[in-house]
Tab-separated table of N, CA and C in Angstrom:
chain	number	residue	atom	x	y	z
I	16	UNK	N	0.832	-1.175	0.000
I	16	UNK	CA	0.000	0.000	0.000
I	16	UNK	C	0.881	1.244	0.000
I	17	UNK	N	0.561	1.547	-1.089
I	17	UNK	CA	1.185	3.181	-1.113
I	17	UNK	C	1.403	4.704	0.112
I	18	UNK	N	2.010	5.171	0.985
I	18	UNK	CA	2.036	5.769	1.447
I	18	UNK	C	1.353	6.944	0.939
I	19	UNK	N	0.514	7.881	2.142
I	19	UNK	CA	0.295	9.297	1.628
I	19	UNK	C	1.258	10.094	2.808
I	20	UNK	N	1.926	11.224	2.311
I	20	UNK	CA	2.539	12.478	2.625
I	20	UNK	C	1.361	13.445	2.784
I	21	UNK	N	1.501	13.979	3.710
I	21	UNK	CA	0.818	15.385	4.069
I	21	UNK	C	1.677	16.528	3.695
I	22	UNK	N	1.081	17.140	2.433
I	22	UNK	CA	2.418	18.809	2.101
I	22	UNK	C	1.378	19.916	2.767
I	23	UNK	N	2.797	20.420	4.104
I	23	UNK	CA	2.285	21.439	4.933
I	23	UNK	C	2.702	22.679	4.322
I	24	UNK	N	1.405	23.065	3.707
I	24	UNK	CA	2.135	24.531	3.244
I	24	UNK	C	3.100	25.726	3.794
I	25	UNK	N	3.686	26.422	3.469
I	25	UNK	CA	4.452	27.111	4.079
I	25	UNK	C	4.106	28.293	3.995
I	26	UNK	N	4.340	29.341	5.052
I	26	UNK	CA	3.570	30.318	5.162
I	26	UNK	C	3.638	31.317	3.765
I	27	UNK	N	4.471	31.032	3.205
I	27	UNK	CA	4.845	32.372	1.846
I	27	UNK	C	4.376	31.767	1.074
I	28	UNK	N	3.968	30.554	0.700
I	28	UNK	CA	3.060	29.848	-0.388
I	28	UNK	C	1.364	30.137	-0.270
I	29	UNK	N	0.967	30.684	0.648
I	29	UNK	CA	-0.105	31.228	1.015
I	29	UNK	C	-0.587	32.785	1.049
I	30	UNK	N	-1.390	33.054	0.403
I	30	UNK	CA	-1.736	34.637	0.573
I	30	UNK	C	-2.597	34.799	2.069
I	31	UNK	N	-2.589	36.651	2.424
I	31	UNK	CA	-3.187	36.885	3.455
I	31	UNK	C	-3.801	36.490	3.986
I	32	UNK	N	-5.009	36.194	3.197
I	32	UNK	CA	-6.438	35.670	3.523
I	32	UNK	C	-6.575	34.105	3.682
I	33	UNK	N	-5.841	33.621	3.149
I	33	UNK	CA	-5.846	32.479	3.655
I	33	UNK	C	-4.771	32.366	4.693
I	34	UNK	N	-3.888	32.723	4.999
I	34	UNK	CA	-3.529	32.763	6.011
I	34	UNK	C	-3.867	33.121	7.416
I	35	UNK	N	-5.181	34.381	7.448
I	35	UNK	CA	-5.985	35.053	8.072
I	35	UNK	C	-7.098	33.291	8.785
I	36	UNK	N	-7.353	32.494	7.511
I	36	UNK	CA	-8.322	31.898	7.662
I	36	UNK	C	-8.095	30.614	8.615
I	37	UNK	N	-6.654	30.296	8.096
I	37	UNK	CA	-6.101	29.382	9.084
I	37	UNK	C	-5.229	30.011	10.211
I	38	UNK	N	-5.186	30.731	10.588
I	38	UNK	CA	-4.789	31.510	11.533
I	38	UNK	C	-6.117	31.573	12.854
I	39	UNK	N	-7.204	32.249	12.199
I	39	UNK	CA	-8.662	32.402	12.741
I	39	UNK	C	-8.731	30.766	13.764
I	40	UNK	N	-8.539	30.071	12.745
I	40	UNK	CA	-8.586	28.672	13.601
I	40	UNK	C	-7.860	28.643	14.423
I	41	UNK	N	-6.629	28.502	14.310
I	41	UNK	CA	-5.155	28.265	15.095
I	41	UNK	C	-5.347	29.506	16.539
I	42	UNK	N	-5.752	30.448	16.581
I	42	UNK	CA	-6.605	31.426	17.635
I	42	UNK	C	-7.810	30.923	18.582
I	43	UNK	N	-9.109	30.259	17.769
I	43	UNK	CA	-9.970	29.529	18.384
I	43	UNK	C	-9.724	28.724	19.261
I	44	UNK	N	-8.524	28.140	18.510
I	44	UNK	CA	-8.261	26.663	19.042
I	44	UNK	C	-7.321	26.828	20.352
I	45	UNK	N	-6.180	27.806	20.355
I	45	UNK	CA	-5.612	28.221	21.520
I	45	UNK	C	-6.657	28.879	22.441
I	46	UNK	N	-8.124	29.541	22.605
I	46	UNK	CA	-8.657	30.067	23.352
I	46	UNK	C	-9.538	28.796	23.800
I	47	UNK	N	-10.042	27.698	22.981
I	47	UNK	CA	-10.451	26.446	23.389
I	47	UNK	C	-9.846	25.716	24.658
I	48	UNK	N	-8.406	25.826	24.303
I	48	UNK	CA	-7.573	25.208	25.093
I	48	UNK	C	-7.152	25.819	26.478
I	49	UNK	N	-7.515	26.820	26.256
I	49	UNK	CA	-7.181	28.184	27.772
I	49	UNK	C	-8.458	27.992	28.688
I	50	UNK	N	-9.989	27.816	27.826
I	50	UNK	CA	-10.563	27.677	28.466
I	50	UNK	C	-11.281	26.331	29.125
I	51	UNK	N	-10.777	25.218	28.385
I	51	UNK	CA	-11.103	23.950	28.260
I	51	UNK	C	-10.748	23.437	30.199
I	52	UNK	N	-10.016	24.284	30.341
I	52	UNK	CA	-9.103	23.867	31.891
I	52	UNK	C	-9.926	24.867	33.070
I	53	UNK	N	-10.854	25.408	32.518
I	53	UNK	CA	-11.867	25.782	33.929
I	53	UNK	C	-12.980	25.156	34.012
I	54	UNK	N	-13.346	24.981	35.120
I	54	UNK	CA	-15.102	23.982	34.842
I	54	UNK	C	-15.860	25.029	34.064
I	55	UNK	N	-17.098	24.128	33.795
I	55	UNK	CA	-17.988	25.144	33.439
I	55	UNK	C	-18.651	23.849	32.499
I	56	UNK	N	-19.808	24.308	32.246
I	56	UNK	CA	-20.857	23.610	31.104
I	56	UNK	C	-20.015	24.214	29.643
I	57	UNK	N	-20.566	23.392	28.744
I	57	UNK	CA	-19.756	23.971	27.356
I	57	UNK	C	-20.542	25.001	26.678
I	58	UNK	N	-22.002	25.279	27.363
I	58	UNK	CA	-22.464	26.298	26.885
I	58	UNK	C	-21.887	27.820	27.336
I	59	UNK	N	-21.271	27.629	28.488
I	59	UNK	CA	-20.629	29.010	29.066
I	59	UNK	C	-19.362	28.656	28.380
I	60	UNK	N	-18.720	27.782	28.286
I	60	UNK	CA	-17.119	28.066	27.847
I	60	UNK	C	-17.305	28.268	26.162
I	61	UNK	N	-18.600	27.922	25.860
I	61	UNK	CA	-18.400	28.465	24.276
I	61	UNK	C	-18.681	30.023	24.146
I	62	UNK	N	-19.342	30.460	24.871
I	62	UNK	CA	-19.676	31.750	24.714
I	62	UNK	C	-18.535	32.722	25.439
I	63	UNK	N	-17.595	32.057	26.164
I	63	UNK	CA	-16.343	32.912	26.631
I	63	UNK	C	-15.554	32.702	25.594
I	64	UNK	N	-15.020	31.940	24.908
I	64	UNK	CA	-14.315	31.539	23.360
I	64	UNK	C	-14.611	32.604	22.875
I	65	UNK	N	-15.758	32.465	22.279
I	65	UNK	CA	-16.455	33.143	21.574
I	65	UNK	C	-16.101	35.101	21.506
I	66	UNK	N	-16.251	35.553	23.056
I	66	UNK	CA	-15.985	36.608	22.822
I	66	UNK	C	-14.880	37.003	23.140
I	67	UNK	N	-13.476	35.543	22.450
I	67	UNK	CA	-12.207	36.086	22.916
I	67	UNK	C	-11.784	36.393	21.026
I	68	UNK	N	-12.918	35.219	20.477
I	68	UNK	CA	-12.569	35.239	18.750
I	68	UNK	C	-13.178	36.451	18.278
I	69	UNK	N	-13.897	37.015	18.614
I	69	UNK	CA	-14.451	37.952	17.721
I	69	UNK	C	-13.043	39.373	17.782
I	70	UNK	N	-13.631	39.988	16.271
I	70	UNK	CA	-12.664	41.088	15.827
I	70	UNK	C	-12.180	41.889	17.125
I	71	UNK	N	-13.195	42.595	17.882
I	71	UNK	CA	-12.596	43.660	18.438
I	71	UNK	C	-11.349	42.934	19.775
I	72	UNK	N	-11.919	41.505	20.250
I	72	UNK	CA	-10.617	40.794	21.175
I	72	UNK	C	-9.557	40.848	20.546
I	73	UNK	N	-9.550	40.125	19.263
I	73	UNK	CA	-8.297	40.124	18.220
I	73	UNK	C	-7.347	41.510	17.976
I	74	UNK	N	-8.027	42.112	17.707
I	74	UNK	CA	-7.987	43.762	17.271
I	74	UNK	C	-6.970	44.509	18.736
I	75	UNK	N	-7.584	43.752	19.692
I	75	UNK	CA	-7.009	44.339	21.315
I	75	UNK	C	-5.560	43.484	21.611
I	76	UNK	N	-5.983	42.283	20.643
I	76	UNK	CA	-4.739	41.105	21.673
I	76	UNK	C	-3.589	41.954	20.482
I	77	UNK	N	-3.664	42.202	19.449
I	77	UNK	CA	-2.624	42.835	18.674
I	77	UNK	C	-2.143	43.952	19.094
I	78	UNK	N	-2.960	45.009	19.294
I	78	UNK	CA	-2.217	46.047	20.554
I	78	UNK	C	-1.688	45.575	21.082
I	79	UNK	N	-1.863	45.126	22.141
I	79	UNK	CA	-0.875	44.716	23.191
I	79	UNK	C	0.387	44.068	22.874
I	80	UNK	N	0.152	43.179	21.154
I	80	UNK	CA	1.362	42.571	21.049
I	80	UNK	C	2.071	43.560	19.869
I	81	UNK	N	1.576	44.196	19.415
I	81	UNK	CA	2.397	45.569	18.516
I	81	UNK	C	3.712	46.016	18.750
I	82	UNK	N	3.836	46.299	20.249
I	82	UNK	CA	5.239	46.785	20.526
I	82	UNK	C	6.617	45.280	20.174
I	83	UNK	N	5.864	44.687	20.603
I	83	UNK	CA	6.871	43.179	20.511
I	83	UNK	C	7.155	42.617	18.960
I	84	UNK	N	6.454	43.444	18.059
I	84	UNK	CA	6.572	42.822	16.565
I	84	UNK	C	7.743	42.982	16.105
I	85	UNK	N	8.553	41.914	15.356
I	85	UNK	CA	9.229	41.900	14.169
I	85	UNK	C	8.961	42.870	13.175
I	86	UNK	N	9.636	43.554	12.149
I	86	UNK	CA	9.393	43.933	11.039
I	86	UNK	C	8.646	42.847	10.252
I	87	UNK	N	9.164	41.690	9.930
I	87	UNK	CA	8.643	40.562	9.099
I	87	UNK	C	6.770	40.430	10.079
I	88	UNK	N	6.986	40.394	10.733
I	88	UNK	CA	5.512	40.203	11.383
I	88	UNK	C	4.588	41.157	11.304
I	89	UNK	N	4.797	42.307	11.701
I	89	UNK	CA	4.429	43.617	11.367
I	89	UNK	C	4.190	43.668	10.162
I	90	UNK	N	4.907	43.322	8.700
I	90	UNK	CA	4.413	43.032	7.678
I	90	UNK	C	3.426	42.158	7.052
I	91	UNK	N	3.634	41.173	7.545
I	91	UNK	CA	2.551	40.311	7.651
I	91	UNK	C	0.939	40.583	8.420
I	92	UNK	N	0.778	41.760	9.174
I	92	UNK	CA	-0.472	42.156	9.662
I	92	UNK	C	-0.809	42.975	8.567
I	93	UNK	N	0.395	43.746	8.128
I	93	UNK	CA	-0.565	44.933	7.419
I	93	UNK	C	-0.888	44.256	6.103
I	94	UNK	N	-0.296	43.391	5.590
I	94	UNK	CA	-0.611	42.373	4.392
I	94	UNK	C	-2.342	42.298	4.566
I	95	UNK	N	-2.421	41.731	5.893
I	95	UNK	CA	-3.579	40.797	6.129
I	95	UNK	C	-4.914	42.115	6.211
I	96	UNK	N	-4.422	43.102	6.557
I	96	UNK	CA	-4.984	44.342	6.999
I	96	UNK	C	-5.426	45.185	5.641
I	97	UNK	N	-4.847	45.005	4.678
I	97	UNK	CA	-5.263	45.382	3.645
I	97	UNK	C	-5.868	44.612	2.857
I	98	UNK	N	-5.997	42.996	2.907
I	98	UNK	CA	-6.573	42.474	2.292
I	98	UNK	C	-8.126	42.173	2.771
I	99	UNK	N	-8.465	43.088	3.987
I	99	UNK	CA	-9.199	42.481	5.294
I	99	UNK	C	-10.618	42.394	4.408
I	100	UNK	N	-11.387	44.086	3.635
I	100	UNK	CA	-11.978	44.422	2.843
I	100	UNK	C	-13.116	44.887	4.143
I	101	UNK	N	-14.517	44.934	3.898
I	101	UNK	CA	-14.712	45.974	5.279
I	101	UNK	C	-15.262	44.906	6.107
I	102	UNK	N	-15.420	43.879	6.098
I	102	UNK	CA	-16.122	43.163	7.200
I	102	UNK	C	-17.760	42.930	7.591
I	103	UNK	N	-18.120	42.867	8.416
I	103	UNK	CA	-19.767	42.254	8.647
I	103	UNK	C	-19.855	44.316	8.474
I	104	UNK	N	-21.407	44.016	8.051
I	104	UNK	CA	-22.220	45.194	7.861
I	104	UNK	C	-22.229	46.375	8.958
I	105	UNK	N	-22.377	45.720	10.369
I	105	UNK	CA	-22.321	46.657	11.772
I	105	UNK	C	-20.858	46.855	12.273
I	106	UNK	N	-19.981	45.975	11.460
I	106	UNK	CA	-18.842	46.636	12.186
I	106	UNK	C	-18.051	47.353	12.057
I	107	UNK	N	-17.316	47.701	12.530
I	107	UNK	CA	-16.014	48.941	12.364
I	107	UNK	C	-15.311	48.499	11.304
I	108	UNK	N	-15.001	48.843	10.185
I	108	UNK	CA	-13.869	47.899	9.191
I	108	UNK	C	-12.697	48.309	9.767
I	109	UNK	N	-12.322	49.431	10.570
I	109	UNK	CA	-10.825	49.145	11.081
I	109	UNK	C	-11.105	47.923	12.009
I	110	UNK	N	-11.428	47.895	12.948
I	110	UNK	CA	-11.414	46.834	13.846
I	110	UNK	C	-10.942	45.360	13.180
I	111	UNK	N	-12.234	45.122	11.996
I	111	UNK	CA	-12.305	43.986	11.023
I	111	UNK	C	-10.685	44.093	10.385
I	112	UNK	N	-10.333	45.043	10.121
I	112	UNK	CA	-9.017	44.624	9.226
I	112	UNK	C	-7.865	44.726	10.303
I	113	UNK	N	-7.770	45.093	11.385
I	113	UNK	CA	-6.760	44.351	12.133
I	113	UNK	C	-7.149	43.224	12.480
I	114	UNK	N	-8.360	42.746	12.744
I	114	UNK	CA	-8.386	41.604	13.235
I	114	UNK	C	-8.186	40.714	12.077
I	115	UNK	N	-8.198	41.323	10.776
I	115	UNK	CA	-7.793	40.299	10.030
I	115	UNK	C	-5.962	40.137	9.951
I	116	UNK	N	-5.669	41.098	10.243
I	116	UNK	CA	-3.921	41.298	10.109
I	116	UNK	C	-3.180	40.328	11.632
I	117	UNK	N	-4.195	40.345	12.552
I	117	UNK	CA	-3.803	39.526	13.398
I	117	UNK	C	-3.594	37.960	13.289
I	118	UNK	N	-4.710	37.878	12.756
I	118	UNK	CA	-5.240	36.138	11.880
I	118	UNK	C	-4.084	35.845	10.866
I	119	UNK	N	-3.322	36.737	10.342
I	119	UNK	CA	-2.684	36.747	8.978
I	119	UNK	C	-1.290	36.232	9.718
I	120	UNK	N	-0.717	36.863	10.749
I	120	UNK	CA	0.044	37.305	11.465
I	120	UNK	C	0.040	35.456	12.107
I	121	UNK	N	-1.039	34.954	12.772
I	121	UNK	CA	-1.180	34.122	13.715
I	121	UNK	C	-0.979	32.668	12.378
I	122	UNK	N	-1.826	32.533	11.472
I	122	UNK	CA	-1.322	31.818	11.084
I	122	UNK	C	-0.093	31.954	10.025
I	123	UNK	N	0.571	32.837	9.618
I	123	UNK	CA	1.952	32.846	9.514
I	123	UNK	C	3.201	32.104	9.744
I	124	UNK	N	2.591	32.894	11.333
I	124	UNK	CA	3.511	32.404	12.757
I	124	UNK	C	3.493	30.637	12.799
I	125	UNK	N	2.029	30.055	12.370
I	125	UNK	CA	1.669	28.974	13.176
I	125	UNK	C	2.472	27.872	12.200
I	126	UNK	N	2.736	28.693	10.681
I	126	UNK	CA	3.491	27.219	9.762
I	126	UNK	C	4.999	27.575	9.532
I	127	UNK	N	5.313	29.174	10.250
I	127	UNK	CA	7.207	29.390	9.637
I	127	UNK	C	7.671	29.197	11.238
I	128	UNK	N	6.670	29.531	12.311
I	128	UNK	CA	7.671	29.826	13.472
I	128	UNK	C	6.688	29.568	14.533
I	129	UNK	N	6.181	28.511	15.069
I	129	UNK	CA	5.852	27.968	15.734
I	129	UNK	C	5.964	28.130	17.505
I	130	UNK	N	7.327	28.835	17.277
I	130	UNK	CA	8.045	28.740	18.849
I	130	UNK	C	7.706	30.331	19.266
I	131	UNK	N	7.711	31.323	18.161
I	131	UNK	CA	7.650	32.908	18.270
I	131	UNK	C	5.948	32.766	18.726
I	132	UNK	N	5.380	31.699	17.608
I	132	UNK	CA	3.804	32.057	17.951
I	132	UNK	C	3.532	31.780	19.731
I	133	UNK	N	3.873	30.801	20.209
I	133	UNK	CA	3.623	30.367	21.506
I	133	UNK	C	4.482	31.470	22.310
I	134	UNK	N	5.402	32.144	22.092
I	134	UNK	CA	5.986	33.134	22.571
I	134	UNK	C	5.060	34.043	22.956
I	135	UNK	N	4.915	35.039	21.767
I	135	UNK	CA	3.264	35.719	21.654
I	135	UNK	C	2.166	35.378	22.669
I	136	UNK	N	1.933	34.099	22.473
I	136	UNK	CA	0.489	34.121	22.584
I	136	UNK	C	0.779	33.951	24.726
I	137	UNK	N	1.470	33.292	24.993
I	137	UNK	CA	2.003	33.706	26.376
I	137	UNK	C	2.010	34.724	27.026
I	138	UNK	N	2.481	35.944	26.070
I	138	UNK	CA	2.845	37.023	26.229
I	138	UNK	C	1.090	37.509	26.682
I	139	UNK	N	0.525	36.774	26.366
I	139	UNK	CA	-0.948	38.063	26.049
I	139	UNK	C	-1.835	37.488	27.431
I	140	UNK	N	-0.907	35.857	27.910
I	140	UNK	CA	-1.230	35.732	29.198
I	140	UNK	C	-1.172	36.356	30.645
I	141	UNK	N	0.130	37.618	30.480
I	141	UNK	CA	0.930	38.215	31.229
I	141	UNK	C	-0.030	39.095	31.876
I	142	UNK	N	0.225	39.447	33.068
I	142	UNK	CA	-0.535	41.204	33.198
I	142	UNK	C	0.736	41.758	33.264
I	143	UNK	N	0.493	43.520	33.019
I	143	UNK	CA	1.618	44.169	33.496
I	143	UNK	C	2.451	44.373	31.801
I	144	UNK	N	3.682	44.528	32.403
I	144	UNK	CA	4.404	45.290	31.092
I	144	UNK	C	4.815	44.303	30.495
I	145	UNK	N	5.267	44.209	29.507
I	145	UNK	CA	5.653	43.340	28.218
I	145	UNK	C	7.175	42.745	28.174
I	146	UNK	N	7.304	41.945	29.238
I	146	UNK	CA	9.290	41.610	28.802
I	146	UNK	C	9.349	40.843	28.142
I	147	UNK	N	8.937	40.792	27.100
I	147	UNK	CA	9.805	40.444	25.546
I	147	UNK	C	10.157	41.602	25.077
I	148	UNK	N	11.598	41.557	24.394
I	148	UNK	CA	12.041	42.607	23.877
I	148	UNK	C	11.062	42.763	22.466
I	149	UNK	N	11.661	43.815	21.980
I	149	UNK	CA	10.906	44.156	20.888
I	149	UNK	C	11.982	44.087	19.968
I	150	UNK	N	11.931	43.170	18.881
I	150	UNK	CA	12.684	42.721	17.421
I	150	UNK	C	12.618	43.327	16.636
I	151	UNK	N	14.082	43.340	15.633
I	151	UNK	CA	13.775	43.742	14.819
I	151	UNK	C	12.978	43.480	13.544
């Protein structure tokens, strides 16, 4: 029987938006996992998920991680940020297009650099000031 290979794309073989899209996941799925470890019925832990995925959380967790960006990363938001386009009908399209530059950013991170993403996303566990340096 013939073997199948899985080809994991690499983040530069992918445009924004799809990167945004698997990123979006790779976000869910880390806030799944943050919240998976408190009790609760799954109807309350979906609705705390929930309002960690939506744009304006995203939009906030990137502030906070802005100062800590790479140039290469930083590029990669505004990629995602311009490709964002305006978003649901009621919302802010800035909001919508960072939160898409974040997604862009997250899954990026999640197929070139794996170790920076968990870096990050730690980081946004922190209270208080930010000791990760800030890269170039």
């Amino acid at each position: 029987m013939r073997q199948i290979q899985a080809q994991t794309p690499v983040g530069s073989e992918l445009g924004p938006l799809q990167l945004a899209w698997l990123g979006d996941a790779v976000w869910e799925l880390h806030q799944r996992l943050r919240h998976c470890r408190q009790p609760g019925r799954s109807d309350s832990l979906h609705r705390s998920v929930v309002e960690e995925v939506r744009a304006d959380a995203q939009a906030g967790a990137l502030e906070r991680l802005e100062p800590l960006l790479s140039t290469v990363e930083r590029d990669w938001v505004r990629r995602g940020r311009n490709r964002a386009g305006r978003g649901p009908r009621r919302g802010d399209p800035a909001v919508y297009g960072r939160a898409t530059g974040f997604e862009t950013m997250v899954g990026w991170l999640f197929l070139r650099n794996p170790g920076r993403l968990a870096q990050l996303l730690d980081q946004l566990e922190q209270p208080g000031p930010d000791p990760l340096p800030d890269l170039p």
